Amino acid sequence: MSGPVRVVIVDDDALVRAGLTMMLDGTGGITVVGEAGDGAAVPGLLDRHGVDVVLMDLRMPGVDGIAATRRVRARPHPPEVIVLTTFDADEHVIRALRAGASGFLLKDTPPGRIVEAIRQVHSGDPFLSPAVTRRLMARVVADDGAYERARAALGRLTPREYEVAAAVAAGKPNAEIGATLGMTLATVKAHLSHIFVKLDVDNRTQIAMLAHDAGLV
């Protein structure tokens, strides 16, 4: 898609919104098209503006970030969602990832990394802060039957699709997956489309979470 990446900021702290807006609007290739202080206002913003990425706080009055993320990702052709939080090992972050967020960042993340995250998720790759991801994954406690359900879901994949899913779970971008597995970029994308349908997921982060439940990562 040509043109700047269009971003909406959702946070109940007006100072946070103002700081992020000032920082992002001063960055080439990114423009803030809307702000909201509550998740309830997000659908209206998405209806009024073409939005590529939503920066979503988790803890807000009214509709919180988890519920708002789920609603955003349930829309046709939804924007990507990056969760912004002060809680690096909060169970709500895991729930947000399962709701469809493409990644998460701490609010004290340097501006350059926030810009990098926005561009990366807009290009189709998740952005999960490595140190935070390791702690989150270490703390994930699968619910009863999650392991069996995850293994059964992955069992629906062909051997080649399974290899692609494992590479996605390892955090590899499409180009690297293609180079490693000897596929063209178009073939990788075709396999991913089939994987999304078979696993009933809509982004790469959910593939990684499913792989974690299955004990692959």
Tab-separated table of C-alpha atoms in Angstrom:
chain	number	residue	atom	x	y	z
A	1	MET	CA	0.000	0.000	0.000
A	2	SER	CA	1.354	3.409	-0.932
A	3	GLY	CA	1.220	6.443	1.314
A	4	PRO	CA	1.974	6.782	5.017
A	5	VAL	CA	1.060	4.171	7.596
A	6	ARG	CA	-2.152	5.434	9.216
A	7	VAL	CA	-2.210	5.010	12.991
A	8	VAL	CA	-4.855	5.356	15.695
A	9	ILE	CA	-3.765	5.767	19.328
A	10	VAL	CA	-6.036	4.398	22.067
A	11	ASP	CA	-5.038	5.282	25.639
A	12	ASP	CA	-6.932	6.804	28.557
A	13	ASP	CA	-3.960	9.039	29.420
A	14	ALA	CA	-4.194	12.232	27.358
A	15	LEU	CA	-0.502	12.981	27.944
A	16	VAL	CA	0.502	9.598	26.553
A	17	ARG	CA	-1.663	10.163	23.487
A	18	ALA	CA	-0.225	13.638	22.962
A	19	GLY	CA	3.357	12.425	23.306
A	20	LEU	CA	2.875	9.531	20.913
A	21	THR	CA	1.070	11.728	18.394
A	22	MET	CA	3.813	14.331	18.445
A	23	MET	CA	6.507	11.688	18.068
A	24	LEU	CA	4.821	9.709	15.287
A	25	ASP	CA	3.653	12.710	13.269
A	26	GLY	CA	7.271	13.829	13.183
A	27	THR	CA	8.293	10.533	11.610
A	28	GLY	CA	8.371	10.145	7.858
A	29	GLY	CA	5.940	7.589	6.502
A	30	ILE	CA	3.626	7.510	9.537
A	31	THR	CA	0.626	9.707	10.332
A	32	VAL	CA	-1.760	9.656	13.294
A	33	VAL	CA	-5.331	9.838	11.969
A	34	GLY	CA	-7.206	9.537	15.272
A	35	GLU	CA	-7.099	9.187	19.040
A	36	ALA	CA	-9.410	7.644	21.635
A	37	GLY	CA	-9.419	7.433	25.424
A	38	ASP	CA	-11.599	4.324	25.599
A	39	GLY	CA	-11.948	1.167	23.561
A	40	ALA	CA	-15.613	1.960	22.936
A	41	ALA	CA	-14.613	4.793	20.613
A	42	VAL	CA	-12.418	2.653	18.366
A	43	PRO	CA	-15.076	1.306	15.942
A	44	GLY	CA	-16.171	4.836	15.116
A	45	LEU	CA	-12.609	5.894	14.399
A	46	LEU	CA	-12.103	2.914	12.119
A	47	ASP	CA	-15.341	3.724	10.293
A	48	ARG	CA	-14.262	7.330	9.703
A	49	HIS	CA	-10.612	6.772	8.804
A	50	GLY	CA	-8.601	4.303	6.806
A	51	VAL	CA	-6.472	2.775	9.574
A	52	ASP	CA	-3.477	0.477	9.211
A	53	VAL	CA	-2.269	0.091	12.805
A	54	VAL	CA	-3.882	0.658	16.199
A	55	LEU	CA	-1.696	1.358	19.248
A	56	MET	CA	-3.828	-0.042	22.076
A	57	ASP	CA	-3.533	0.478	25.808
A	58	LEU	CA	-4.739	-2.452	27.898
A	59	ARG	CA	-6.212	-0.967	31.039
A	60	MET	CA	-8.856	1.628	30.272
A	61	PRO	CA	-12.247	2.502	31.762
A	62	GLY	CA	-15.238	1.264	29.828
A	63	VAL	CA	-14.116	-1.090	27.049
A	64	ASP	CA	-10.602	-2.261	27.878
A	65	GLY	CA	-7.843	-3.031	25.412
A	66	ILE	CA	-8.475	-6.767	25.291
A	67	ALA	CA	-12.141	-6.425	24.364
A	68	ALA	CA	-11.334	-3.602	21.953
A	69	THR	CA	-8.614	-5.662	20.272
A	70	ARG	CA	-10.995	-8.569	19.814
A	71	ARG	CA	-13.577	-6.261	18.221
A	72	VAL	CA	-10.995	-4.655	15.932
A	73	ARG	CA	-9.680	-7.980	14.713
A	74	ALA	CA	-13.200	-9.295	14.070
A	75	ARG	CA	-13.807	-6.583	11.453
A	76	PRO	CA	-13.431	-7.295	7.725
A	77	HIS	CA	-9.886	-6.416	6.621
A	78	PRO	CA	-8.930	-5.255	10.117
A	79	PRO	CA	-5.947	-3.070	10.984
A	80	GLU	CA	-3.082	-4.559	12.959
A	81	VAL	CA	-3.026	-3.978	16.715
A	82	ILE	CA	0.037	-3.308	18.858
A	83	VAL	CA	-0.584	-3.438	22.576
A	84	LEU	CA	1.122	-0.766	24.697
A	85	THR	CA	1.414	-1.621	28.363
A	86	THR	CA	3.320	-0.916	31.541
A	87	PHE	CA	2.887	-4.547	32.615
A	88	ASP	CA	5.547	-6.702	30.972
A	89	ALA	CA	4.324	-10.014	32.397
A	90	ASP	CA	0.666	-9.251	32.904
A	91	GLU	CA	-1.708	-12.084	32.031
A	92	HIS	CA	-3.826	-9.544	30.162
A	93	VAL	CA	-1.044	-9.207	27.584
A	94	ILE	CA	-1.308	-12.908	26.794
A	95	ARG	CA	-5.062	-12.564	26.458
A	96	ALA	CA	-4.576	-9.609	24.124
A	97	LEU	CA	-2.257	-11.644	21.905
A	98	ARG	CA	-4.825	-14.401	21.768
A	99	ALA	CA	-7.441	-11.781	20.881
A	100	GLY	CA	-5.437	-10.939	17.776
A	101	ALA	CA	-2.818	-8.337	18.669
A	102	SER	CA	0.200	-8.450	16.372
A	103	GLY	CA	2.591	-7.550	19.154
A	104	PHE	CA	3.175	-5.547	22.268
A	105	LEU	CA	5.530	-2.934	23.607
A	106	LEU	CA	6.191	-1.375	26.974
A	107	LYS	CA	5.305	2.293	27.241
A	108	ASP	CA	8.943	3.164	28.010
A	109	THR	CA	10.088	1.660	24.697
A	110	PRO	CA	12.405	4.077	22.829
A	111	PRO	CA	10.636	6.022	20.051
A	112	GLY	CA	12.704	4.359	17.339
A	113	ARG	CA	11.529	0.918	18.419
A	114	ILE	CA	7.893	2.023	18.422
A	115	VAL	CA	8.312	3.295	14.864
A	116	GLU	CA	10.021	0.024	13.906
A	117	ALA	CA	7.168	-1.968	15.440
A	118	ILE	CA	4.520	-0.017	13.535
A	119	ARG	CA	6.299	-0.503	10.229
A	120	GLN	CA	6.950	-4.176	10.888
A	121	VAL	CA	3.383	-5.146	11.790
A	122	HIS	CA	2.112	-3.088	8.868
A	123	SER	CA	4.310	-5.212	6.598
A	124	GLY	CA	2.751	-8.380	8.005
A	125	ASP	CA	5.284	-9.476	10.611
A	126	PRO	CA	4.654	-9.463	14.388
A	127	PHE	CA	6.762	-7.373	16.721
A	128	LEU	CA	7.304	-8.820	20.169
A	129	SER	CA	9.963	-7.301	22.408
A	130	PRO	CA	12.424	-10.209	22.857
A	131	ALA	CA	13.083	-9.852	26.588
A	132	VAL	CA	9.412	-9.407	27.383
A	133	THR	CA	8.446	-12.296	25.112
A	134	ARG	CA	10.788	-14.676	26.912
A	135	ARG	CA	9.288	-13.800	30.278
A	136	LEU	CA	5.748	-13.999	28.961
A	137	MET	CA	6.244	-17.371	27.360
A	138	ALA	CA	7.881	-18.654	30.534
A	139	ARG	CA	4.785	-17.659	32.491
A	140	VAL	CA	2.140	-18.996	30.141
A	141	VAL	CA	0.132	-21.704	31.835
A	142	ALA	CA	-1.908	-23.636	29.322
A	143	ASP	CA	-5.496	-24.257	30.329
A	144	ASP	CA	-6.855	-27.792	30.635
A	145	GLY	CA	-6.680	-29.542	27.275
A	146	ALA	CA	-4.801	-26.714	25.523
A	147	TYR	CA	-1.858	-28.960	24.677
A	148	GLU	CA	-4.061	-31.613	23.115
A	149	ARG	CA	-6.119	-29.061	21.189
A	150	ALA	CA	-3.002	-27.350	19.885
A	151	ARG	CA	-1.425	-30.624	18.789
A	152	ALA	CA	-4.648	-31.669	17.086
A	153	ALA	CA	-4.896	-28.332	15.265
A	154	LEU	CA	-1.304	-28.516	14.038
A	155	GLY	CA	-1.963	-32.086	12.963
A	156	ARG	CA	-4.344	-30.727	10.315
A	157	LEU	CA	-1.425	-29.138	8.497
A	158	THR	CA	0.509	-30.758	5.682
A	159	PRO	CA	4.200	-31.434	6.418
A	160	ARG	CA	5.180	-28.352	4.408
A	161	GLU	CA	2.612	-26.155	6.157
A	162	TYR	CA	3.875	-27.477	9.483
A	163	GLU	CA	7.405	-26.378	8.579
A	164	VAL	CA	6.156	-22.912	7.687
A	165	ALA	CA	4.140	-22.683	10.927
A	166	ALA	CA	7.184	-23.727	12.967
A	167	ALA	CA	9.284	-21.074	11.227
A	168	VAL	CA	6.639	-18.425	11.940
A	169	ALA	CA	6.595	-19.494	15.595
A	170	ALA	CA	10.377	-19.066	15.650
A	171	GLY	CA	9.892	-15.433	14.612
A	172	LYS	CA	11.227	-15.726	11.070
A	173	PRO	CA	9.909	-13.256	8.441
A	174	ASN	CA	8.562	-14.526	5.127
A	175	ALA	CA	11.767	-13.869	3.193
A	176	GLU	CA	13.839	-15.910	5.633
A	177	ILE	CA	11.281	-18.716	5.659
A	178	GLY	CA	11.438	-18.882	1.874
A	179	ALA	CA	15.238	-18.931	1.853
A	180	THR	CA	15.396	-21.617	4.555
A	181	LEU	CA	12.754	-23.885	3.058
A	182	GLY	CA	13.563	-23.263	-0.600
A	183	MET	CA	10.274	-21.542	-1.439
A	184	THR	CA	9.374	-18.426	-3.337
A	185	LEU	CA	7.809	-15.592	-1.354
A	186	ALA	CA	4.515	-16.223	-3.130
A	187	THR	CA	4.589	-19.884	-2.053
A	188	VAL	CA	5.265	-18.934	1.564
A	189	LYS	CA	2.313	-16.540	1.503
A	190	ALA	CA	0.083	-19.217	-0.046
A	191	HIS	CA	1.023	-21.689	2.686
A	192	LEU	CA	0.321	-19.039	5.332
A	193	SER	CA	-3.140	-18.431	3.891
A	194	HIS	CA	-3.904	-22.158	4.207
A	195	ILE	CA	-2.453	-22.246	7.739
A	196	PHE	CA	-4.628	-19.345	8.893
A	197	VAL	CA	-7.749	-21.176	7.689
A	198	LYS	CA	-6.803	-24.597	9.067
A	199	LEU	CA	-5.755	-23.284	12.474
A	200	ASP	CA	-8.625	-20.760	12.634
A	201	VAL	CA	-6.250	-17.873	13.384
A	202	ASP	CA	-5.831	-14.516	11.687
A	203	ASN	CA	-2.258	-13.485	12.417
A	204	ARG	CA	1.238	-14.814	12.988
A	205	THR	CA	1.247	-14.118	16.715
A	206	GLN	CA	-1.630	-16.537	17.213
A	207	ILE	CA	0.313	-19.194	15.295
A	208	ALA	CA	3.218	-18.671	17.709
A	209	MET	CA	0.928	-18.931	20.729
A	210	LEU	CA	-0.595	-22.134	19.374
A	211	ALA	CA	2.874	-23.557	18.747
A	212	HIS	CA	3.809	-22.689	22.330
A	213	ASP	CA	0.746	-24.519	23.659
A	214	ALA	CA	1.766	-27.529	21.572
A	215	GLY	CA	5.249	-27.505	23.093
A	216	LEU	CA	7.082	-26.565	19.876
A	217	VAL	CA	8.722	-23.413	21.288
